[in-house]
Amino acid sequence: MRKIVSVILLWMAVLPALAQSPAPKYQPGTIMAVKPHKGAAAGDPSTTRFDISIRVGSTVYTVLYAPPPGSYGAEYTQGMNLLVLVGDKTITFSDMTGVSRQAAILSRAAASPQSDH
């Protein structure tokens, strides 16, 4: 009887772990280019947006990034490495302060061989 109870308890501990979906997989990325987003009002910091190209594996994603109010420096991040979580429509990353942010994916393209490091 003791053996049966042990097996049941073991299965009760294992089954929930098997039913969970795997944790999202962050991947290394490199910021390849940062350009002001077309259509942003010149000189108005509340509407500042950037088209940022991020290479993840063999794909370059261009995302629309809107910095939080009062922050600056996104235009100087070219060449920076970061961990990203690529979704269907967004890329998630942590900013310099460790806050998780999302940026909408505008386009995807195969990375050119000469942009390898």
mmCIF file with all atom_site columns, C-alpha atoms in Angstrom:
data_model
loop_
_atom_site.group_PDB
_atom_site.id
_atom_site.type_symbol
_atom_site.label_atom_id
_atom_site.label_alt_id
_atom_site.label_comp_id
_atom_site.label_asym_id
_atom_site.label_entity_id
_atom_site.label_seq_id
_atom_site.pdbx_PDB_ins_code
_atom_site.Cartn_x
_atom_site.Cartn_y
_atom_site.Cartn_z
_atom_site.occupancy
_atom_site.B_iso_or_equiv
_atom_site.pdbx_formal_charge
_atom_site.auth_seq_id
_atom_site.auth_comp_id
_atom_site.auth_asym_id
_atom_site.auth_atom_id
_atom_site.pdbx_PDB_model_num
ATOM 1   C CA . MET A 1 1   ? 0.000  0.000  0.000   1.00 0.00 ? 1   MET A CA 1
ATOM 2   C CA . ARG A 1 2   ? 2.822  2.345  0.852   1.00 0.00 ? 2   ARG A CA 1
ATOM 3   C CA . LYS A 1 3   ? 4.391  1.777  -2.574  1.00 0.00 ? 3   LYS A CA 1
ATOM 4   C CA . ILE A 1 4   ? 1.142  2.653  -4.379  1.00 0.00 ? 4   ILE A CA 1
ATOM 5   C CA . VAL A 1 5   ? 0.774  5.896  -2.429  1.00 0.00 ? 5   VAL A CA 1
ATOM 6   C CA . SER A 1 6   ? 4.394  6.801  -3.245  1.00 0.00 ? 6   SER A CA 1
ATOM 7   C CA . VAL A 1 7   ? 3.816  6.207  -6.966  1.00 0.00 ? 7   VAL A CA 1
ATOM 8   C CA . ILE A 1 8   ? 0.612  8.274  -6.927  1.00 0.00 ? 8   ILE A CA 1
ATOM 9   C CA . LEU A 1 9   ? 2.354  11.154 -5.142  1.00 0.00 ? 9   LEU A CA 1
ATOM 10  C CA . LEU A 1 10  ? 5.238  10.992 -7.587  1.00 0.00 ? 10  LEU A CA 1
ATOM 11  C CA . TRP A 1 11  ? 2.859  11.197 -10.568 1.00 0.00 ? 11  TRP A CA 1
ATOM 12  C CA . MET A 1 12  ? 0.986  14.071 -8.937  1.00 0.00 ? 12  MET A CA 1
ATOM 13  C CA . ALA A 1 13  ? 4.283  15.986 -8.779  1.00 0.00 ? 13  ALA A CA 1
ATOM 14  C CA . VAL A 1 14  ? 5.443  15.112 -12.303 1.00 0.00 ? 14  VAL A CA 1
ATOM 15  C CA . LEU A 1 15  ? 2.249  15.584 -14.337 1.00 0.00 ? 15  LEU A CA 1
ATOM 16  C CA . PRO A 1 16  ? 1.851  19.361 -13.797 1.00 0.00 ? 16  PRO A CA 1
ATOM 17  C CA . ALA A 1 17  ? 5.449  19.904 -14.907 1.00 0.00 ? 17  ALA A CA 1
ATOM 18  C CA . LEU A 1 18  ? 4.843  17.931 -18.103 1.00 0.00 ? 18  LEU A CA 1
ATOM 19  C CA . ALA A 1 19  ? 1.679  19.892 -18.891 1.00 0.00 ? 19  ALA A CA 1
ATOM 20  C CA . GLN A 1 20  ? 3.390  23.305 -18.774 1.00 0.00 ? 20  GLN A CA 1
ATOM 21  C CA . SER A 1 21  ? 4.480  24.981 -21.960 1.00 0.00 ? 21  SER A CA 1
ATOM 22  C CA . PRO A 1 22  ? 8.206  25.667 -22.289 1.00 0.00 ? 22  PRO A CA 1
ATOM 23  C CA . ALA A 1 23  ? 9.524  29.026 -21.137 1.00 0.00 ? 23  ALA A CA 1
ATOM 24  C CA . PRO A 1 24  ? 10.076 31.591 -23.886 1.00 0.00 ? 24  PRO A CA 1
ATOM 25  C CA . LYS A 1 25  ? 13.543 31.452 -25.408 1.00 0.00 ? 25  LYS A CA 1
ATOM 26  C CA . TYR A 1 26  ? 15.493 34.675 -25.491 1.00 0.00 ? 26  TYR A CA 1
ATOM 27  C CA . GLN A 1 27  ? 18.118 34.872 -28.233 1.00 0.00 ? 27  GLN A CA 1
ATOM 28  C CA . PRO A 1 28  ? 21.143 37.104 -28.728 1.00 0.00 ? 28  PRO A CA 1
ATOM 29  C CA . GLY A 1 29  ? 20.636 39.989 -31.127 1.00 0.00 ? 29  GLY A CA 1
ATOM 30  C CA . THR A 1 30  ? 22.729 42.854 -32.449 1.00 0.00 ? 30  THR A CA 1
ATOM 31  C CA . ILE A 1 31  ? 21.426 46.317 -33.292 1.00 0.00 ? 31  ILE A CA 1
ATOM 32  C CA . MET A 1 32  ? 22.552 46.853 -36.885 1.00 0.00 ? 32  MET A CA 1
ATOM 33  C CA . ALA A 1 33  ? 21.034 50.286 -37.625 1.00 0.00 ? 33  ALA A CA 1
ATOM 34  C CA . VAL A 1 34  ? 18.992 53.017 -35.964 1.00 0.00 ? 34  VAL A CA 1
ATOM 35  C CA . LYS A 1 35  ? 17.099 55.572 -38.069 1.00 0.00 ? 35  LYS A CA 1
ATOM 36  C CA . PRO A 1 36  ? 14.455 58.159 -37.183 1.00 0.00 ? 36  PRO A CA 1
ATOM 37  C CA . HIS A 1 37  ? 11.022 56.829 -38.135 1.00 0.00 ? 37  HIS A CA 1
ATOM 38  C CA . LYS A 1 38  ? 9.524  58.544 -41.170 1.00 0.00 ? 38  LYS A CA 1
ATOM 39  C CA . GLY A 1 39  ? 6.452  60.494 -40.225 1.00 0.00 ? 39  GLY A CA 1
ATOM 40  C CA . ALA A 1 40  ? 7.744  61.491 -36.789 1.00 0.00 ? 40  ALA A CA 1
ATOM 41  C CA . ALA A 1 41  ? 7.300  65.189 -36.113 1.00 0.00 ? 41  ALA A CA 1
ATOM 42  C CA . ALA A 1 42  ? 10.656 66.955 -36.202 1.00 0.00 ? 42  ALA A CA 1
ATOM 43  C CA . GLY A 1 43  ? 11.659 68.524 -32.905 1.00 0.00 ? 43  GLY A CA 1
ATOM 44  C CA . ASP A 1 44  ? 8.744  67.106 -30.910 1.00 0.00 ? 44  ASP A CA 1
ATOM 45  C CA . PRO A 1 45  ? 10.267 64.645 -28.392 1.00 0.00 ? 45  PRO A CA 1
ATOM 46  C CA . SER A 1 46  ? 6.856  63.252 -27.445 1.00 0.00 ? 46  SER A CA 1
ATOM 47  C CA . THR A 1 47  ? 6.545  61.682 -30.912 1.00 0.00 ? 47  THR A CA 1
ATOM 48  C CA . THR A 1 48  ? 10.152 60.512 -31.345 1.00 0.00 ? 48  THR A CA 1
ATOM 49  C CA . ARG A 1 49  ? 10.244 57.027 -32.837 1.00 0.00 ? 49  ARG A CA 1
ATOM 50  C CA . PHE A 1 50  ? 13.011 54.987 -34.397 1.00 0.00 ? 50  PHE A CA 1
ATOM 51  C CA . ASP A 1 51  ? 13.248 52.200 -36.958 1.00 0.00 ? 51  ASP A CA 1
ATOM 52  C CA . ILE A 1 52  ? 15.766 49.841 -35.372 1.00 0.00 ? 52  ILE A CA 1
ATOM 53  C CA . SER A 1 53  ? 17.219 46.906 -37.327 1.00 0.00 ? 53  SER A CA 1
ATOM 54  C CA . ILE A 1 54  ? 18.125 43.964 -35.086 1.00 0.00 ? 54  ILE A CA 1
ATOM 55  C CA . ARG A 1 55  ? 19.942 40.895 -36.369 1.00 0.00 ? 55  ARG A CA 1
ATOM 56  C CA . VAL A 1 56  ? 18.820 37.697 -34.651 1.00 0.00 ? 56  VAL A CA 1
ATOM 57  C CA . GLY A 1 57  ? 20.429 34.589 -36.101 1.00 0.00 ? 57  GLY A CA 1
ATOM 58  C CA . SER A 1 58  ? 20.108 34.750 -39.875 1.00 0.00 ? 58  SER A CA 1
ATOM 59  C CA . THR A 1 59  ? 17.233 37.267 -39.862 1.00 0.00 ? 59  THR A CA 1
ATOM 60  C CA . VAL A 1 60  ? 17.209 41.053 -39.603 1.00 0.00 ? 60  VAL A CA 1
ATOM 61  C CA . TYR A 1 61  ? 14.062 42.453 -37.980 1.00 0.00 ? 61  TYR A CA 1
ATOM 62  C CA . THR A 1 62  ? 13.148 46.116 -38.345 1.00 0.00 ? 62  THR A CA 1
ATOM 63  C CA . VAL A 1 63  ? 11.103 47.262 -35.363 1.00 0.00 ? 63  VAL A CA 1
ATOM 64  C CA . LEU A 1 64  ? 9.340  50.492 -34.478 1.00 0.00 ? 64  LEU A CA 1
ATOM 65  C CA . TYR A 1 65  ? 10.675 51.703 -31.138 1.00 0.00 ? 65  TYR A CA 1
ATOM 66  C CA . ALA A 1 66  ? 9.149  54.584 -29.189 1.00 0.00 ? 66  ALA A CA 1
ATOM 67  C CA . PRO A 1 67  ? 11.371 55.514 -26.235 1.00 0.00 ? 67  PRO A CA 1
ATOM 68  C CA . PRO A 1 68  ? 9.580  56.217 -22.966 1.00 0.00 ? 68  PRO A CA 1
ATOM 69  C CA . PRO A 1 69  ? 9.040  59.901 -22.155 1.00 0.00 ? 69  PRO A CA 1
ATOM 70  C CA . GLY A 1 70  ? 12.124 61.550 -20.701 1.00 0.00 ? 70  GLY A CA 1
ATOM 71  C CA . SER A 1 71  ? 14.571 58.994 -22.058 1.00 0.00 ? 71  SER A CA 1
ATOM 72  C CA . TYR A 1 72  ? 17.138 59.492 -24.772 1.00 0.00 ? 72  TYR A CA 1
ATOM 73  C CA . GLY A 1 73  ? 20.058 57.713 -26.391 1.00 0.00 ? 73  GLY A CA 1
ATOM 74  C CA . ALA A 1 74  ? 18.320 55.100 -28.575 1.00 0.00 ? 74  ALA A CA 1
ATOM 75  C CA . GLU A 1 75  ? 19.952 56.655 -31.622 1.00 0.00 ? 75  GLU A CA 1
ATOM 76  C CA . TYR A 1 76  ? 23.396 55.740 -30.210 1.00 0.00 ? 76  TYR A CA 1
ATOM 77  C CA . THR A 1 77  ? 22.808 51.999 -29.721 1.00 0.00 ? 77  THR A CA 1
ATOM 78  C CA . GLN A 1 78  ? 24.045 50.725 -33.103 1.00 0.00 ? 78  GLN A CA 1
ATOM 79  C CA . GLY A 1 79  ? 26.369 47.744 -32.574 1.00 0.00 ? 79  GLY A CA 1
ATOM 80  C CA . MET A 1 80  ? 24.939 46.954 -29.125 1.00 0.00 ? 80  MET A CA 1
ATOM 81  C CA . ASN A 1 81  ? 24.236 43.311 -28.273 1.00 0.00 ? 81  ASN A CA 1
ATOM 82  C CA . LEU A 1 82  ? 21.090 42.387 -26.359 1.00 0.00 ? 82  LEU A CA 1
ATOM 83  C CA . LEU A 1 83  ? 18.836 39.442 -25.623 1.00 0.00 ? 83  LEU A CA 1
ATOM 84  C CA . VAL A 1 84  ? 15.505 39.476 -27.451 1.00 0.00 ? 84  VAL A CA 1
ATOM 85  C CA . LEU A 1 85  ? 12.367 37.382 -27.519 1.00 0.00 ? 85  LEU A CA 1
ATOM 86  C CA . VAL A 1 86  ? 10.978 37.255 -31.054 1.00 0.00 ? 86  VAL A CA 1
ATOM 87  C CA . GLY A 1 87  ? 7.201  36.928 -31.232 1.00 0.00 ? 87  GLY A CA 1
ATOM 88  C CA . ASP A 1 88  ? 4.814  36.887 -34.184 1.00 0.00 ? 88  ASP A CA 1
ATOM 89  C CA . LYS A 1 89  ? 4.283  40.658 -34.239 1.00 0.00 ? 89  LYS A CA 1
ATOM 90  C CA . THR A 1 90  ? 6.654  42.032 -31.592 1.00 0.00 ? 90  THR A CA 1
ATOM 91  C CA . ILE A 1 91  ? 10.173 41.743 -30.227 1.00 0.00 ? 91  ILE A CA 1
ATOM 92  C CA . THR A 1 92  ? 10.603 41.923 -26.460 1.00 0.00 ? 92  THR A CA 1
ATOM 93  C CA . PHE A 1 93  ? 13.842 43.143 -24.878 1.00 0.00 ? 93  PHE A CA 1
ATOM 94  C CA . SER A 1 94  ? 15.071 44.744 -21.668 1.00 0.00 ? 94  SER A CA 1
ATOM 95  C CA . ASP A 1 95  ? 16.100 48.380 -21.793 1.00 0.00 ? 95  ASP A CA 1
ATOM 96  C CA . MET A 1 96  ? 19.183 49.831 -20.057 1.00 0.00 ? 96  MET A CA 1
ATOM 97  C CA . THR A 1 97  ? 17.322 49.986 -16.730 1.00 0.00 ? 97  THR A CA 1
ATOM 98  C CA . GLY A 1 98  ? 16.195 46.349 -16.951 1.00 0.00 ? 98  GLY A CA 1
ATOM 99  C CA . VAL A 1 99  ? 12.562 47.138 -17.789 1.00 0.00 ? 99  VAL A CA 1
ATOM 100 C CA . SER A 1 100 ? 10.988 44.772 -20.315 1.00 0.00 ? 100 SER A CA 1
ATOM 101 C CA . ARG A 1 101 ? 9.834  46.594 -23.461 1.00 0.00 ? 101 ARG A CA 1
ATOM 102 C CA . GLN A 1 102 ? 8.114  45.540 -26.684 1.00 0.00 ? 102 GLN A CA 1
ATOM 103 C CA . ALA A 1 103 ? 8.566  46.930 -30.179 1.00 0.00 ? 103 ALA A CA 1
ATOM 104 C CA . ALA A 1 104 ? 6.331  46.171 -33.163 1.00 0.00 ? 104 ALA A CA 1
ATOM 105 C CA . ILE A 1 105 ? 7.989  44.256 -36.003 1.00 0.00 ? 105 ILE A CA 1
ATOM 106 C CA . LEU A 1 106 ? 7.758  46.286 -39.223 1.00 0.00 ? 106 LEU A CA 1
ATOM 107 C CA . SER A 1 107 ? 9.640  43.861 -41.476 1.00 0.00 ? 107 SER A CA 1
ATOM 108 C CA . ARG A 1 108 ? 11.792 40.737 -41.587 1.00 0.00 ? 108 ARG A CA 1
ATOM 109 C CA . ALA A 1 109 ? 14.576 39.970 -44.054 1.00 0.00 ? 109 ALA A CA 1
ATOM 110 C CA . ALA A 1 110 ? 17.322 37.412 -44.454 1.00 0.00 ? 110 ALA A CA 1
ATOM 111 C CA . ALA A 1 111 ? 20.621 38.754 -43.156 1.00 0.00 ? 111 ALA A CA 1
ATOM 112 C CA . SER A 1 112 ? 23.270 39.359 -45.786 1.00 0.00 ? 112 SER A CA 1
ATOM 113 C CA . PRO A 1 113 ? 26.441 37.268 -45.455 1.00 0.00 ? 113 PRO A CA 1
ATOM 114 C CA . GLN A 1 114 ? 28.728 40.327 -45.347 1.00 0.00 ? 114 GLN A CA 1
ATOM 115 C CA . SER A 1 115 ? 27.015 41.555 -42.156 1.00 0.00 ? 115 SER A CA 1
ATOM 116 C CA . ASP A 1 116 ? 28.416 38.555 -40.221 1.00 0.00 ? 116 ASP A CA 1
ATOM 117 C CA . HIS A 1 117 ? 30.780 39.470 -37.411 1.00 0.00 ? 117 HIS A CA 1
#
